[in-house]
């Protein structure tokens, strides 16, 4: 029907005798553009447990019908771990996992768009190995010099060392200081230490 409005379809039926039915009007929205979707930045390293994936999706013409959160490991295909109409989801991450994430948004016309993390997220749920080589010696004035061999965490690396002093063996005692992982020595200034005392 040449007189119909743009975006409106008019359908009539005619029988063999020439009788025409009343018109049926259907409004049609033509949407050829995919939705816009933005994935919020994700940390590169997380403690094992859960990561919160957040995104924004919009489509001004036909609306966003659903979003799918997908994950993949190195050498695997994308697998869907969430499908719905929300804008965030919490995803489990196990110790040692290295995972990429993406969000696929689909509009009411079936058009899809995706946004994905450019870097993987690594999950670390295990502590670094213990310090195995530690030497301590008294300095003049009561200070104690500690030196140790470096320790490397296989998943996330070692960030820092913490030094504790205890009066009883087997007790963790009190924290006396911390140093960055590039440093493998520490001087305890001996505050509060008794002359002739034993410390661990």
Coordinates of N, CA and C in Angstrom, one line a residue:
X1 N 0.9 -1.2 0.0 CA 0.0 0.0 0.0 C 0.9 1.2 0.0
X2 N 0.9 2.0 -1.1 CA 1.8 3.1 -1.2 C 1.5 4.2 -0.2
X3 N 0.2 4.2 0.4 CA -0.1 5.3 1.3 C 0.2 4.9 2.7
X4 N 0.8 3.7 3.0 CA 1.1 3.3 4.3 C 2.2 4.1 4.9
X5 N 2.2 4.3 6.2 CA 3.3 5.0 6.9 C 4.6 4.2 6.8
X6 N 5.8 4.9 6.9 CA 7.0 4.1 6.9 C 7.1 3.3 8.2
X7 N 7.5 2.1 8.1 CA 7.6 1.2 9.3 C 6.3 0.5 9.6
X8 N 5.2 0.7 8.8 CA 3.9 0.1 9.0 C 3.6 -0.8 7.9
X9 N 3.3 -2.1 8.1 CA 2.8 -3.0 7.1 C 1.3 -3.2 7.2
X10 N 0.6 -3.1 6.0 CA -0.8 -3.2 5.9 C -1.1 -4.5 5.0
X11 N -1.9 -5.4 5.6 CA -2.2 -6.6 4.8 C -3.7 -6.8 4.7
X12 N -4.2 -7.1 3.5 CA -5.6 -7.4 3.3 C -5.7 -8.7 2.6
X13 N -6.9 -9.4 2.7 CA -7.1 -10.6 1.9 C -8.2 -10.4 1.0
X14 N -8.1 -11.0 -0.2 CA -9.2 -10.9 -1.2 C -9.6 -12.3 -1.6
X15 N -11.0 -12.6 -1.6 CA -11.4 -13.9 -2.0 C -11.6 -14.0 -3.5
X16 N -12.0 -15.2 -4.0 CA -12.1 -15.4 -5.5 C -13.2 -14.5 -6.1
X17 N -14.2 -14.1 -5.3 CA -15.3 -13.3 -5.8 C -14.9 -11.8 -5.8
X18 N -13.7 -11.4 -5.2 CA -13.3 -10.0 -5.2 C -13.6 -9.3 -3.9
X19 N -14.1 -10.0 -2.9 CA -14.4 -9.4 -1.6 C -13.1 -9.2 -0.8
X20 N -12.9 -8.0 -0.3 CA -11.6 -7.7 0.4 C -11.9 -7.6 1.9
X21 N -11.0 -8.1 2.6 CA -11.1 -8.1 4.1 C -10.7 -6.7 4.6
X22 N -11.1 -6.5 5.9 CA -10.6 -5.3 6.5 C -9.1 -5.4 6.6
X23 N -8.4 -4.3 6.6 CA -6.9 -4.4 6.6 C -6.4 -4.7 8.1
X24 N -5.3 -5.4 8.1 CA -4.6 -5.6 9.4 C -3.3 -4.8 9.3
X25 N -3.1 -4.0 10.3 CA -1.9 -3.2 10.4 C -0.9 -3.7 11.4
X26 N 0.3 -3.9 10.9 CA 1.4 -4.4 11.8 C 2.5 -3.3 11.7
X27 N 2.9 -2.8 12.9 CA 4.0 -1.9 13.0 C 5.3 -2.6 13.1
X28 N 6.2 -2.3 12.2 CA 7.5 -3.1 12.1 C 8.6 -2.1 12.4
X29 N 9.5 -2.5 13.3 CA 10.7 -1.7 13.6 C 11.9 -2.4 12.9
X30 N 12.5 -1.7 12.0 CA 13.7 -2.3 11.3 C 14.9 -1.9 12.1
X31 N 15.7 -2.9 12.6 CA 16.9 -2.6 13.4 C 18.0 -3.4 12.8
X32 N 18.9 -2.7 12.2 CA 20.1 -3.4 11.5 C 21.4 -3.1 12.3
X33 N 21.3 -2.4 13.4 CA 22.5 -2.0 14.2 C 22.6 -2.9 15.4
X34 N 23.7 -3.4 15.7 CA 23.9 -4.2 17.0 C 23.8 -3.3 18.2
X35 N 23.6 -3.9 19.4 CA 23.6 -3.1 20.6 C 25.0 -2.7 20.9
X36 N 25.1 -1.7 21.8 CA 26.3 -1.2 22.4 C 26.6 -2.0 23.7
X37 N 27.8 -2.5 23.8 CA 28.1 -3.2 25.1 C 29.5 -2.9 25.5
X38 N 29.6 -2.6 26.8 CA 30.9 -2.3 27.4 C 31.1 -3.2 28.6
X39 N 32.3 -3.8 28.7 CA 32.7 -4.6 29.8 C 33.6 -3.8 30.7
X40 N 33.2 -3.7 32.0 CA 34.1 -3.0 32.9 C 35.4 -3.7 33.1
X41 N 36.5 -2.9 33.3 CA 37.8 -3.5 33.4 C 37.9 -4.5 34.5
X42 N 38.7 -5.6 34.3 CA 38.8 -6.6 35.3 C 40.3 -6.6 35.8
X43 N 40.5 -7.0 37.1 CA 41.8 -7.1 37.6 C 42.6 -8.3 36.9
X44 N 43.9 -8.1 36.8 CA 44.7 -9.2 36.2 C 44.9 -10.3 37.2
X45 N 44.8 -10.0 38.5 CA 45.1 -11.1 39.5 C 44.1 -10.9 40.6
X46 N 43.6 -12.1 41.0 CA 42.6 -12.1 42.1 C 42.9 -13.3 43.0
X47 N 42.5 -13.2 44.3 CA 42.5 -14.4 45.1 C 41.4 -15.3 44.7
X48 N 41.7 -16.6 44.7 CA 40.7 -17.6 44.3 C 39.4 -17.4 45.1
X49 N 38.3 -17.6 44.4 CA 37.0 -17.5 45.0 C 36.0 -17.0 43.9
X50 N 35.7 -15.7 43.9 CA 34.7 -15.2 42.9 C 35.2 -13.9 42.4
X51 N 34.9 -13.7 41.1 CA 35.1 -12.4 40.5 C 33.8 -11.8 40.0
X52 N 33.6 -10.5 40.2 CA 32.3 -9.9 39.8 C 32.5 -9.3 38.4
X53 N 31.7 -9.7 37.5 CA 31.8 -9.2 36.1 C 30.6 -8.2 36.0
X54 N 31.0 -7.0 35.5 CA 29.9 -6.0 35.4 C 30.0 -5.4 33.9
X55 N 28.9 -5.1 33.4 CA 28.8 -4.6 32.0 C 27.7 -3.6 31.8
X56 N 27.7 -2.9 30.7 CA 26.6 -2.0 30.3 C 26.3 -2.3 28.9
X57 N 25.0 -2.5 28.6 CA 24.5 -2.8 27.2 C 23.3 -1.9 27.0
X58 N 23.2 -1.4 25.8 CA 22.0 -0.6 25.4 C 21.7 -0.7 23.9
X59 N 20.5 -0.6 23.6 CA 20.0 -0.5 22.2 C 18.8 0.3 22.1
X60 N 18.9 1.5 21.6 CA 17.8 2.5 21.6 C 16.7 2.1 20.7
X61 N 16.9 1.3 19.7 CA 15.8 1.0 18.7 C 15.0 -0.2 19.2
X62 N 15.6 -1.4 19.5 CA 14.8 -2.5 19.8 C 15.1 -3.1 21.2
X63 N 15.9 -2.4 22.0 CA 16.2 -2.8 23.3 C 17.1 -4.1 23.4
X64 N 17.7 -4.3 24.6 CA 18.5 -5.4 24.8 C 17.7 -6.6 25.3
X65 N 17.7 -7.7 24.6 CA 16.8 -8.8 25.0 C 17.5 -9.7 26.0
X66 N 18.9 -9.9 25.9 CA 19.6 -10.7 26.9 C 21.1 -10.4 26.8
X67 N 21.8 -10.8 27.8 CA 23.3 -10.8 27.8 C 23.8 -12.1 28.2
X68 N 24.9 -12.5 27.6 CA 25.6 -13.8 27.9 C 27.0 -13.5 28.4
X69 N 27.4 -14.0 29.5 CA 28.8 -13.9 30.0 C 29.5 -15.2 29.6
X70 N 30.6 -15.1 28.9 CA 31.3 -16.3 28.5 C 32.7 -16.2 29.0
X71 N 33.3 -17.4 29.2 CA 34.7 -17.5 29.7 C 35.4 -18.6 28.8
X72 N 36.7 -18.4 28.8 CA 37.5 -19.4 28.1 C 38.9 -19.5 28.8
X73 N 39.5 -20.7 28.7 CA 40.8 -20.9 29.2 C 41.7 -21.0 28.0
X74 N 43.0 -20.9 28.2 CA 43.9 -21.0 27.1 C 43.7 -22.3 26.3
X75 N 43.6 -22.1 25.0 CA 43.4 -23.3 24.1 C 42.0 -23.9 24.0
X76 N 41.0 -23.2 24.7 CA 39.6 -23.7 24.6 C 38.7 -22.7 23.9
X77 N 37.5 -23.1 23.6 CA 36.5 -22.2 23.0 C 35.7 -21.5 24.1
X78 N 35.0 -20.5 23.8 CA 34.2 -19.7 24.7 C 33.0 -20.6 25.2
X79 N 32.8 -20.6 26.5 CA 31.6 -21.3 27.0 C 30.8 -20.3 27.8
X80 N 29.4 -20.4 27.7 CA 28.5 -19.5 28.4 C 28.4 -19.9 29.8
X81 N 28.6 -19.0 30.8 CA 28.4 -19.3 32.2 C 27.3 -18.5 32.8
X82 N 26.7 -17.5 32.0 CA 25.5 -16.8 32.5 C 24.7 -16.3 31.3
X83 N 23.4 -16.4 31.4 CA 22.5 -15.8 30.4 C 21.3 -15.2 31.1
X84 N 21.1 -13.9 30.8 CA 19.9 -13.3 31.4 C 19.8 -11.8 31.1
X85 N 19.1 -11.1 31.9 CA 18.9 -9.6 31.6 C 19.6 -8.7 32.6
X86 N 20.4 -9.3 33.4 CA 21.1 -8.4 34.4 C 22.3 -7.7 33.9
X87 N 23.0 -7.0 34.8 CA 24.2 -6.2 34.3 C 25.4 -6.6 35.1
X88 N 25.3 -7.6 36.0 CA 26.5 -8.1 36.7 C 26.2 -9.6 37.1
X89 N 27.3 -10.3 37.3 CA 27.2 -11.7 37.8 C 28.6 -12.0 38.5
X90 N 28.5 -12.9 39.4 CA 29.7 -13.4 40.1 C 30.1 -14.7 39.6
X91 N 31.3 -14.9 39.2 CA 31.8 -16.1 38.5 C 32.9 -16.7 39.4
X92 N 32.9 -18.0 39.6 CA 33.8 -18.7 40.4 C 35.2 -18.8 39.7
X93 N 36.3 -18.7 40.5 CA 37.6 -18.9 40.0 C 38.4 -19.8 40.9
X94 N 39.0 -20.8 40.4 CA 39.8 -21.7 41.2 C 41.3 -21.4 41.2
X95 N 42.0 -21.9 42.2 CA 43.4 -21.7 42.3 C 44.2 -22.1 41.0
X96 N 45.0 -21.2 40.5 CA 45.8 -21.5 39.3 C 45.0 -21.3 38.0
X97 N 43.7 -20.9 38.0 CA 43.0 -20.7 36.8 C 43.5 -19.4 36.1
X98 N 43.6 -19.4 34.8 CA 43.9 -18.2 34.0 C 42.8 -18.1 33.0
X99 N 41.9 -17.1 33.1 CA 40.6 -17.1 32.3 C 40.5 -15.8 31.6
X100 N 39.9 -15.8 30.4 CA 39.4 -14.7 29.7 C 37.9 -14.6 29.8
X101 N 37.4 -13.4 29.8 CA 35.9 -13.2 29.9 C 35.5 -12.3 28.8
X102 N 34.2 -12.5 28.3 CA 33.6 -11.6 27.4 C 32.1 -11.6 27.7
X103 N 31.4 -10.5 27.3 CA 30.0 -10.3 27.4 C 29.4 -10.1 26.0
X104 N 28.4 -10.9 25.7 CA 27.7 -10.8 24.4 C 26.3 -10.3 24.7
X105 N 25.9 -9.2 24.0 CA 24.6 -8.6 24.2 C 23.8 -8.8 22.9
X106 N 22.5 -9.2 23.1 CA 21.7 -9.4 21.9 C 20.4 -8.5 22.0
X107 N 20.1 -7.8 20.9 CA 19.0 -6.9 21.0 C 17.7 -7.6 20.5
X108 N 16.6 -6.9 20.5 CA 15.3 -7.5 20.2 C 15.2 -8.0 18.8
X109 N 16.1 -7.5 17.9 CA 16.0 -8.0 16.5 C 17.0 -9.1 16.3
X110 N 17.7 -9.6 17.3 CA 18.6 -10.7 17.2 C 20.0 -10.3 16.8
X111 N 20.3 -9.0 16.7 CA 21.7 -8.6 16.4 C 22.5 -8.7 17.7
X112 N 23.8 -9.1 17.5 CA 24.7 -9.3 18.7 C 25.9 -8.4 18.6
X113 N 26.4 -8.1 19.7 CA 27.7 -7.4 19.9 C 28.4 -7.9 21.1
X114 N 29.7 -7.9 21.1 CA 30.4 -8.4 22.3 C 31.6 -7.5 22.7
X115 N 31.9 -7.6 24.0 CA 33.1 -6.9 24.5 C 33.8 -7.9 25.4
X116 N 35.2 -7.9 25.3 CA 35.9 -8.9 26.0 C 37.1 -8.3 26.7
X117 N 37.6 -9.0 27.7 CA 38.8 -8.5 28.4 C 40.0 -8.8 27.5
X118 N 40.9 -7.8 27.5 CA 42.1 -7.9 26.6 C 43.1 -8.8 27.3
X119 N 43.1 -8.9 28.6 CA 44.0 -9.7 29.3 C 43.3 -10.7 30.2
X120 N 44.0 -11.8 30.5 CA 43.4 -12.8 31.3 C 43.3 -12.4 32.7
X121 N 42.4 -13.1 33.5 CA 42.4 -12.9 35.0 C 43.0 -14.2 35.6
X122 N 44.0 -14.1 36.4 CA 44.6 -15.2 37.1 C 44.1 -15.3 38.5
X123 N 43.7 -16.5 39.0 CA 43.3 -16.7 40.3 C 44.3 -17.4 41.1
X124 N 44.6 -16.9 42.3 CA 45.6 -17.5 43.2 C 45.0 -17.8 44.5
X125 N 44.9 -19.1 44.9 CA 44.3 -19.4 46.2 C 45.3 -20.1 47.1
X126 N 46.6 -20.2 46.8 CA 47.5 -20.9 47.6 C 48.6 -19.9 48.1
X127 N 49.1 -20.1 49.3 CA 50.1 -19.2 49.8 C 51.5 -19.5 49.1
X128 N 52.4 -18.5 49.2 CA 53.8 -18.8 48.7 C 54.5 -19.9 49.5
X129 N 55.5 -20.5 49.0 CA 56.2 -21.5 49.8 C 56.8 -20.8 51.0
X130 N 57.1 -21.5 52.1 CA 57.7 -20.8 53.3 C 59.2 -20.5 53.0
X131 N 59.7 -19.6 53.8 CA 61.1 -19.2 53.8 C 61.8 -20.4 54.4
X132 N 62.8 -21.0 53.7 CA 63.5 -22.2 54.2 C 64.9 -21.9 54.6
X133 N 65.5 -20.7 54.2 CA 66.9 -20.4 54.6 C 66.8 -19.0 55.2
X134 N 67.0 -19.0 56.6 CA 67.0 -17.8 57.4 C 68.2 -17.8 58.3
X135 N 68.9 -16.7 58.3 CA 70.0 -16.6 59.3 C 69.8 -15.3 60.1
X136 N 70.1 -15.4 61.4 CA 69.9 -14.2 62.3 C 71.2 -14.1 63.1
X137 N 71.6 -12.8 63.3 CA 72.8 -12.5 64.2 C 72.6 -11.2 64.9
X138 N 73.1 -11.2 66.1 CA 73.0 -10.0 67.0 C 74.0 -9.0 66.5
X139 N 73.6 -7.7 66.6 CA 74.5 -6.6 66.3 C 74.7 -5.8 67.5
X140 N 75.8 -5.0 67.6 CA 76.1 -4.2 68.7 C 74.9 -3.3 69.1
X141 N 74.5 -3.2 70.3 CA 73.4 -2.4 70.7 C 72.1 -3.1 70.8
X142 N 72.1 -4.4 70.5 CA 70.9 -5.2 70.7 C 70.1 -5.4 69.4
X143 N 70.5 -4.8 68.3 CA 69.7 -5.0 67.1 C 70.0 -6.4 66.6
X144 N 69.1 -6.9 65.7 CA 69.2 -8.3 65.2 C 69.1 -8.2 63.7
X145 N 70.1 -8.7 63.0 CA 70.1 -8.7 61.5 C 69.6 -10.0 61.0
X146 N 68.5 -10.0 60.2 CA 68.0 -11.2 59.6 C 68.2 -11.2 58.1
X147 N 68.6 -12.3 57.5 CA 68.8 -12.5 56.1 C 68.1 -13.8 55.7
X148 N 67.5 -13.8 54.5 CA 66.9 -15.1 54.0 C 67.0 -15.2 52.5
X149 N 66.8 -16.4 52.0 CA 66.9 -16.7 50.6 C 65.5 -16.3 50.0
X150 N 65.5 -15.8 48.7 CA 64.2 -15.4 48.1 C 63.3 -16.6 47.9
X151 N 62.0 -16.3 48.0 CA 60.9 -17.2 47.8 C 60.1 -16.8 46.6
X152 N 59.7 -17.7 45.7 CA 58.9 -17.3 44.6 C 57.6 -18.0 44.6
X153 N 56.5 -17.3 44.5 CA 55.2 -17.9 44.4 C 54.9 -18.2 42.9
X154 N 54.6 -19.5 42.6 CA 54.5 -19.8 41.2 C 53.3 -19.2 40.4
X155 N 52.3 -18.8 41.1 CA 51.1 -18.2 40.4 C 51.2 -16.7 40.3
X156 N 51.4 -16.0 41.4 CA 51.3 -14.5 41.4 C 52.6 -13.8 41.8
X157 N 53.7 -14.6 42.1 CA 54.9 -14.0 42.5 C 54.8 -13.6 44.0
X158 N 55.9 -13.3 44.6 CA 56.0 -12.8 46.0 C 56.0 -11.3 46.0
X159 N 55.1 -10.7 46.8 CA 55.0 -9.3 46.9 C 55.8 -8.7 48.0
X160 N 55.8 -9.3 49.2 CA 56.6 -8.7 50.3 C 56.8 -9.8 51.3
X161 N 57.7 -9.5 52.2 CA 58.1 -10.4 53.4 C 57.7 -9.7 54.6
X162 N 57.1 -10.5 55.6 CA 56.8 -9.9 56.9 C 57.6 -10.6 58.0
X163 N 58.1 -9.8 58.9 CA 59.0 -10.3 60.0 C 58.3 -10.3 61.3
X164 N 58.3 -11.5 62.0 CA 57.6 -11.6 63.3 C 58.7 -12.0 64.3
X165 N 58.4 -11.6 65.6 CA 59.3 -12.0 66.7 C 58.5 -12.6 67.8
X166 N 58.9 -13.7 68.3 CA 58.2 -14.4 69.4 C 59.1 -14.7 70.5
X167 N 58.6 -14.8 71.7 CA 59.4 -15.2 72.9 C 59.3 -16.7 73.1
X168 N 58.4 -17.3 72.5 CA 58.2 -18.8 72.6 C 58.3 -19.5 71.3
X169 N 59.0 -20.6 71.2 CA 59.1 -21.3 70.0 C 57.7 -21.9 69.5
X170 N 57.4 -21.8 68.2 CA 56.2 -22.3 67.7 C 55.1 -21.2 67.7
X171 N 55.3 -20.1 68.3 CA 54.4 -19.0 68.3 C 54.8 -18.0 67.2
X172 N 53.8 -17.4 66.5 CA 54.1 -16.4 65.5 C 54.5 -15.1 66.0
X173 N 54.1 -14.8 67.3 CA 54.6 -13.6 67.9 C 54.0 -12.3 67.4
X174 N 54.8 -11.2 67.4 CA 54.3 -9.9 67.0 C 55.0 -9.5 65.7
X175 N 54.3 -8.8 64.8 CA 54.9 -8.4 63.6 C 55.8 -7.2 63.9
X176 N 57.1 -7.3 63.4 CA 58.0 -6.1 63.7 C 58.3 -5.3 62.4
X177 N 58.0 -5.9 61.3 CA 58.2 -5.1 60.1 C 57.9 -5.9 58.8
X178 N 57.9 -5.1 57.7 CA 57.7 -5.7 56.3 C 58.6 -5.1 55.3
X179 N 59.0 -5.9 54.3 CA 59.9 -5.3 53.3 C 59.4 -5.8 51.9
X180 N 59.7 -5.1 50.9 CA 59.3 -5.5 49.5 C 60.0 -6.8 49.1
X181 N 59.5 -7.5 48.1 CA 60.1 -8.8 47.7 C 61.5 -8.6 47.2
X182 N 61.9 -7.4 46.7 CA 63.2 -7.3 46.2 C 64.3 -7.2 47.3
X183 N 63.8 -7.2 48.6 CA 64.7 -7.1 49.7 C 64.6 -8.4 50.5
X184 N 65.8 -9.0 50.8 CA 65.8 -10.2 51.6 C 66.6 -10.0 52.9
X185 N 66.5 -8.9 53.5 CA 67.1 -8.7 54.8 C 66.3 -7.6 55.6
X186 N 66.5 -7.7 56.9 CA 65.7 -6.8 57.8 C 66.5 -6.7 59.1
X187 N 66.5 -5.5 59.7 CA 67.1 -5.3 61.0 C 66.1 -4.9 62.0
X188 N 66.0 -5.8 63.0 CA 65.0 -5.6 64.1 C 65.8 -4.7 65.1
X189 N 65.2 -3.6 65.4 CA 66.0 -2.6 66.3 C 66.1 -3.1 67.7
X190 N 65.4 -4.2 68.1 CA 65.6 -4.8 69.4 C 64.8 -4.1 70.5
X191 N 63.9 -3.2 70.1 CA 63.1 -2.5 71.1 C 62.3 -3.5 72.0
X192 N 62.5 -3.4 73.3 CA 61.8 -4.3 74.3 C 62.5 -5.6 74.5
X193 N 63.6 -5.9 73.9 CA 64.3 -7.2 74.0 C 65.1 -7.2 75.3
X194 N 65.0 -8.3 76.1 CA 65.7 -8.4 77.3 C 67.2 -8.9 77.1
X195 N 68.1 -8.4 77.8 CA 69.5 -8.8 77.7 C 69.6 -10.3 78.1
X196 N 70.2 -11.1 77.2 CA 70.3 -12.6 77.4 C 69.0 -13.3 77.1
X197 N 68.0 -12.7 76.6 CA 66.8 -13.4 76.2 C 66.9 -14.2 74.9
X198 N 66.0 -15.2 74.8 CA 65.9 -16.0 73.5 C 64.7 -15.6 72.8
X199 N 64.8 -15.4 71.5 CA 63.7 -15.0 70.6 C 63.7 -15.8 69.4
X200 N 62.5 -15.9 68.8 CA 62.3 -16.7 67.6 C 61.8 -15.9 66.5

